[in-house]
């Protein structure tokens, strides 16, 4: 099957592209390289340097494709609250373009990178797909709106979709085939890795007065190779059943900021300086997934999402970049 990976030069997109290549798909990556990297492209995949806001180019890229993975969204929660216009244009206008191009080109399937941010403050844990959706930030709002667009184009145009609600994506390819580092990361594990490799001076811990055992926030970290497998299984499911799907992808395990930091100190052997900072607005104390639906419908089972592997695979990428020797 021919598959277009939109945003395929990015952190998650490159892992997804690798997964589909490994499964024998004919992969084309479409990316504007605003945050994606040429270094993340594979010689076996075709590459189109394009932007989802350029309709004609996107439509041409979709000709002859059966499926698309849609990962080309901005994703910085804090920034989305300050610059909603940027998120409206890329994430919402980009989606309208994408769906219109898909409909015109006769694309059958879309796999969409949604987010646990659609749920907002948890009413109960673990969060399953029946949990009410009430995003707390503009980024999460755009993801929820995109899900609604997908729902309408399914009904009206017969485009089947899988909306994958990622929890906290982390780690690097377990076989070390992806080496591009995210630029200006804001997420916990890359920030810790930058502090470990000397690319930044310290980690600021956003609050230690939460109602959790050590006072720091608990999140559900899911390895990016496990996420990538989820995309392939989701495409199999919607193609086989001719039916759309919305599922959580999470490890069902919670780790606190302190636990992540301690594992990172142990695995890297680096001191990783940290300082206590104030709470970051909009951070719930705990977020953990129920991934029962993905297990039952897709047969999906995370393999690499223990904290040790998440940190170990990340450190291999960062230690190399920082010119350190990596002993593990
Ligand atoms: N966090 C932190 N310092 C940082 C980045 C993140 O203490 O520099 C905390 C953040 O407050 C949250 C957890 O780490 O409790 C995960 O944050 P991240 O931004 O990685 O993902 P989110 O859960 O917000 O999607």
XYZ file of C-alpha atoms and ligand atoms in Angstrom:
353
model
C 0.000 0.000 0.000
C 1.148 3.567 -0.750
C 1.178 5.814 2.289
C 1.844 9.525 2.691
C 3.360 10.577 6.013
C 2.591 14.235 6.537
C 5.064 15.552 9.082
C 7.219 12.474 8.511
C 10.531 14.270 9.117
C 9.590 15.148 12.681
C 10.284 13.319 15.899
C 7.230 11.039 15.935
C 6.751 11.127 12.155
C 10.192 9.702 11.428
C 9.539 6.764 13.773
C 6.175 6.191 12.085
C 7.791 6.359 8.626
C 10.392 3.805 9.752
C 7.655 1.469 11.006
C 5.717 1.547 7.724
C 8.928 1.055 5.706
C 9.772 -1.951 7.870
C 6.332 -3.367 7.107
C 6.875 -3.065 3.354
C 4.718 -0.019 2.586
C 5.692 2.404 -0.138
C 6.278 5.541 1.937
C 6.294 9.173 0.847
C 7.168 11.798 3.449
C 5.585 15.252 3.113
C 7.116 17.863 5.406
C 7.815 21.602 5.388
C 10.918 21.064 7.546
C 9.828 23.812 9.949
C 10.650 21.504 12.829
C 11.343 18.272 10.931
C 14.894 17.447 9.888
C 16.429 16.167 6.668
C 18.507 13.912 8.890
C 15.275 12.066 9.794
C 14.511 11.091 6.179
C 15.187 7.550 4.974
C 16.634 6.844 1.514
C 13.945 4.196 0.852
C 11.167 6.785 1.233
C 10.293 9.499 -1.276
C 10.312 13.038 0.046
C 8.164 16.025 -0.898
C 9.149 19.361 0.609
C 5.733 20.932 1.053
C 3.407 22.672 3.438
C -0.125 21.577 4.352
C -1.261 25.152 3.799
C -0.394 24.867 0.089
C -3.431 23.034 -1.228
C -2.233 22.220 -4.731
C 1.041 20.713 -3.569
C -0.728 18.653 -0.940
C -3.274 17.394 -3.437
C -0.550 16.373 -5.869
C 1.237 14.536 -3.061
C -1.952 12.587 -2.345
C -2.442 11.388 -5.908
C -1.942 7.624 -6.019
C -1.861 7.281 -2.222
C -4.305 5.086 -0.360
C -3.602 6.320 3.138
C -2.076 9.277 4.966
C -0.708 9.695 8.456
C -1.331 13.210 9.666
C 1.285 14.423 12.159
C 1.991 17.933 10.893
C 0.582 19.939 13.785
C 2.154 22.409 16.156
C 2.228 20.885 19.619
C 3.613 23.258 22.242
C 0.861 23.656 24.814
C 2.251 26.860 26.374
C 2.813 28.534 23.020
C -0.725 27.663 21.882
C -2.118 29.798 24.709
C -0.012 32.795 23.681
C -0.212 32.439 19.894
C -3.601 30.851 19.135
C -3.529 32.363 15.620
C -0.520 30.228 14.729
C -2.317 27.089 15.952
C -5.576 28.017 14.213
C -3.825 28.491 10.895
C -1.603 25.439 10.876
C -3.683 22.950 12.831
C -7.216 23.940 11.782
C -6.788 25.501 8.325
C -4.202 22.824 7.577
C -6.770 20.153 8.447
C -9.424 21.641 6.173
C -6.882 21.692 3.343
C -5.829 18.164 4.093
C -9.354 16.787 4.158
C -10.380 18.607 0.987
C -7.243 17.381 -0.790
C -7.857 13.850 0.505
C -11.424 13.941 -0.715
C -10.416 15.257 -4.157
C -7.573 12.750 -4.503
C -9.777 9.817 -3.414
C -7.705 8.949 -0.349
C -9.312 6.170 1.688
C -7.698 6.279 5.118
C -6.241 8.857 7.509
C -4.353 8.087 10.696
C -4.393 11.168 12.903
C -2.075 12.055 15.809
C -4.542 13.208 18.410
C -3.687 13.816 22.037
C -4.738 13.152 25.612
C -4.975 16.969 25.761
C -8.517 16.603 24.353
C -9.660 15.325 27.777
C -8.539 18.267 29.930
C -8.595 17.979 33.716
C -9.310 14.319 34.520
C -12.661 13.517 36.115
C -11.414 9.978 36.867
C -8.345 7.802 36.267
C -7.235 5.980 34.269
C -8.723 7.968 31.387
C -10.614 5.845 28.890
C -12.117 6.997 25.596
C -15.529 7.584 27.248
C -14.043 10.265 29.480
C -15.609 13.685 28.708
C -13.578 15.852 26.345
C -12.928 19.356 27.644
C -9.511 20.678 26.549
C -7.774 23.061 28.956
C -5.493 24.579 26.348
C -5.765 25.819 22.774
C -3.553 23.037 21.433
C -5.956 20.416 22.837
C -8.893 22.373 21.422
C -7.368 22.191 17.915
C -6.878 18.424 18.265
C -10.503 17.952 19.311
C -11.779 20.107 16.445
C -9.699 18.048 13.996
C -11.331 14.883 15.351
C -14.727 16.449 14.631
C -13.708 17.350 11.064
C -12.554 13.770 10.576
C -15.921 12.528 11.838
C -17.790 14.639 9.283
C -15.570 13.642 6.342
C -16.052 10.026 7.344
C -19.841 10.482 7.220
C -19.975 12.660 4.139
C -17.038 11.472 2.050
C -16.397 7.944 3.313
C -12.805 8.686 4.413
C -12.118 6.290 7.283
C -9.853 7.528 10.042
C -8.092 6.403 13.179
C -7.676 9.104 15.779
C -4.861 8.104 18.117
C -4.914 9.956 21.409
C -1.277 9.881 22.454
C -0.304 10.266 26.070
C 3.323 11.432 26.636
C 5.400 10.345 23.644
C 9.054 9.771 24.555
C 12.174 7.714 23.826
C 14.064 7.112 20.586
C 14.172 4.262 18.099
C 15.366 1.161 19.973
C 17.574 0.226 17.013
C 19.194 3.690 16.971
C 18.126 4.475 13.387
C 16.741 7.925 14.195
C 19.161 10.514 15.434
C 17.637 13.936 14.780
C 17.060 15.818 18.005
C 14.060 18.045 18.530
C 14.839 21.743 18.348
C 13.915 23.783 21.445
C 12.057 20.955 23.155
C 9.656 21.774 25.982
C 8.743 18.215 27.020
C 10.173 16.693 30.154
C 12.375 13.875 28.846
C 14.139 15.840 26.061
C 14.660 18.720 28.496
C 16.242 16.297 30.985
C 18.394 14.856 28.188
C 19.569 18.327 27.206
C 20.504 19.007 30.828
C 22.320 15.645 31.021
C 24.323 16.296 27.862
C 25.261 19.883 28.729
C 22.998 21.471 26.074
C 21.184 23.353 28.846
C 22.192 24.135 32.392
C 19.384 22.524 34.399
C 15.892 21.131 34.594
C 13.227 23.389 36.111
C 10.729 21.176 37.945
C 7.288 22.702 37.537
C 5.859 22.288 41.031
C 6.428 19.885 43.929
C 3.253 20.616 45.868
C 0.828 18.447 43.918
C -1.295 15.795 45.569
C 1.022 12.929 44.548
C 3.421 10.824 46.663
C 6.486 13.009 45.935
C 4.555 16.183 45.104
C 5.510 16.254 41.393
C 3.128 15.570 38.510
C 2.480 12.052 37.272
C 2.265 11.304 33.541
C 1.932 8.265 31.303
C 5.026 8.018 29.063
C 4.745 5.918 25.927
C 7.687 4.897 23.769
C 7.664 6.312 20.262
C 8.307 2.851 18.722
C 5.199 1.594 20.541
C 3.270 4.578 19.196
C 4.530 3.811 15.692
C 3.312 0.203 15.963
C -0.073 1.570 17.048
C -0.309 3.534 13.769
C 0.298 0.462 11.645
C -2.195 -1.654 13.613
C -4.783 1.134 13.456
C -4.467 1.342 9.664
C -4.897 -2.441 9.404
C -8.015 -2.185 11.581
C -9.787 0.612 9.711
C -8.940 -0.918 6.318
C -10.103 -4.396 7.326
C -13.288 -3.276 9.088
C -14.057 -0.272 6.878
C -14.726 1.571 10.112
C -13.194 4.569 11.866
C -11.667 4.420 15.307
C -10.683 6.643 18.244
C -8.298 5.107 20.786
C -5.883 6.072 23.540
C -2.251 5.077 23.182
C -0.599 5.069 26.595
C 1.461 2.727 28.750
C -1.083 2.651 31.626
C 1.811 3.417 33.985
C 2.310 6.673 35.843
C 5.740 8.195 36.543
C 6.342 11.380 38.505
C 8.733 14.110 37.353
C 11.086 13.127 40.218
C 10.979 9.450 39.221
C 11.845 10.312 35.621
C 14.697 12.535 36.790
C 16.081 9.878 39.148
C 16.008 7.211 36.434
C 17.763 9.634 34.077
C 20.491 10.355 36.642
C 21.077 6.651 37.128
C 21.029 5.657 33.451
C 23.161 8.561 32.191
C 25.511 8.684 35.167
C 25.230 12.485 34.947
C 24.280 14.724 37.869
C 21.518 16.580 35.870
C 21.135 19.750 37.938
C 17.556 20.676 38.777
C 15.763 23.458 40.560
C 12.274 23.716 41.902
C 10.156 26.174 39.893
C 6.523 27.167 40.273
C 3.634 25.218 38.834
C 3.049 25.479 35.092
C -0.531 26.671 34.485
C -2.935 23.992 33.283
C -0.923 20.975 34.497
C -3.168 18.310 36.077
C -1.553 16.433 38.988
C -2.009 13.021 37.383
C -2.746 11.693 33.918
C -2.768 8.019 33.107
C -4.356 6.151 30.232
C -6.561 3.173 29.936
C -5.353 1.534 26.719
C -7.793 -1.360 27.010
C -9.587 -0.449 23.786
C -6.342 -0.399 21.751
C -5.402 -3.742 23.296
C -8.751 -5.311 22.518
C -9.415 -3.871 19.052
C -5.883 -3.643 17.686
C -3.994 -6.249 19.702
C -1.631 -3.386 20.611
C 0.732 -3.989 23.512
C 3.526 -1.558 24.445
C 6.928 -3.253 24.572
C 9.391 -0.452 25.200
C 7.535 1.933 27.495
C 9.229 1.155 30.811
C 11.100 4.221 32.117
C 14.501 2.526 31.842
C 14.078 1.914 28.086
C 12.546 5.346 27.512
C 15.573 7.022 29.074
C 18.149 4.617 27.712
C 17.061 5.016 24.086
C 16.809 8.814 24.496
C 20.261 8.996 26.020
C 21.783 7.089 23.112
C 20.544 9.840 20.777
C 21.554 12.732 23.055
C 24.901 11.403 24.201
C 25.940 10.999 20.575
C 24.864 14.532 19.717
C 26.660 16.050 22.658
C 29.816 14.188 21.740
C 29.755 12.203 24.953
C 30.608 8.560 25.084
C 27.591 6.467 25.870
C 28.419 3.388 27.841
C 25.065 1.605 27.793
N 7.901 19.348 33.297
C 8.824 19.932 34.154
N 9.856 20.647 33.597
C 10.011 20.818 32.255
C 9.068 20.201 31.391
C 8.023 19.477 31.942
O 8.733 19.815 35.375
O 10.952 21.499 31.828
C 6.793 18.575 33.876
C 5.415 19.121 33.503
O 5.001 20.096 34.428
C 4.560 17.873 33.540
C 5.522 16.754 33.115
O 6.822 17.278 33.308
O 4.153 17.599 34.852
C 5.352 16.372 31.646
O 5.340 17.556 30.899
P 5.453 17.565 29.302
O 5.512 19.000 28.874
O 6.567 16.687 28.886
O 4.122 16.885 28.801
P 2.570 17.212 29.075
O 2.135 16.243 30.123
O 2.435 18.628 29.482
O 1.937 16.925 27.756
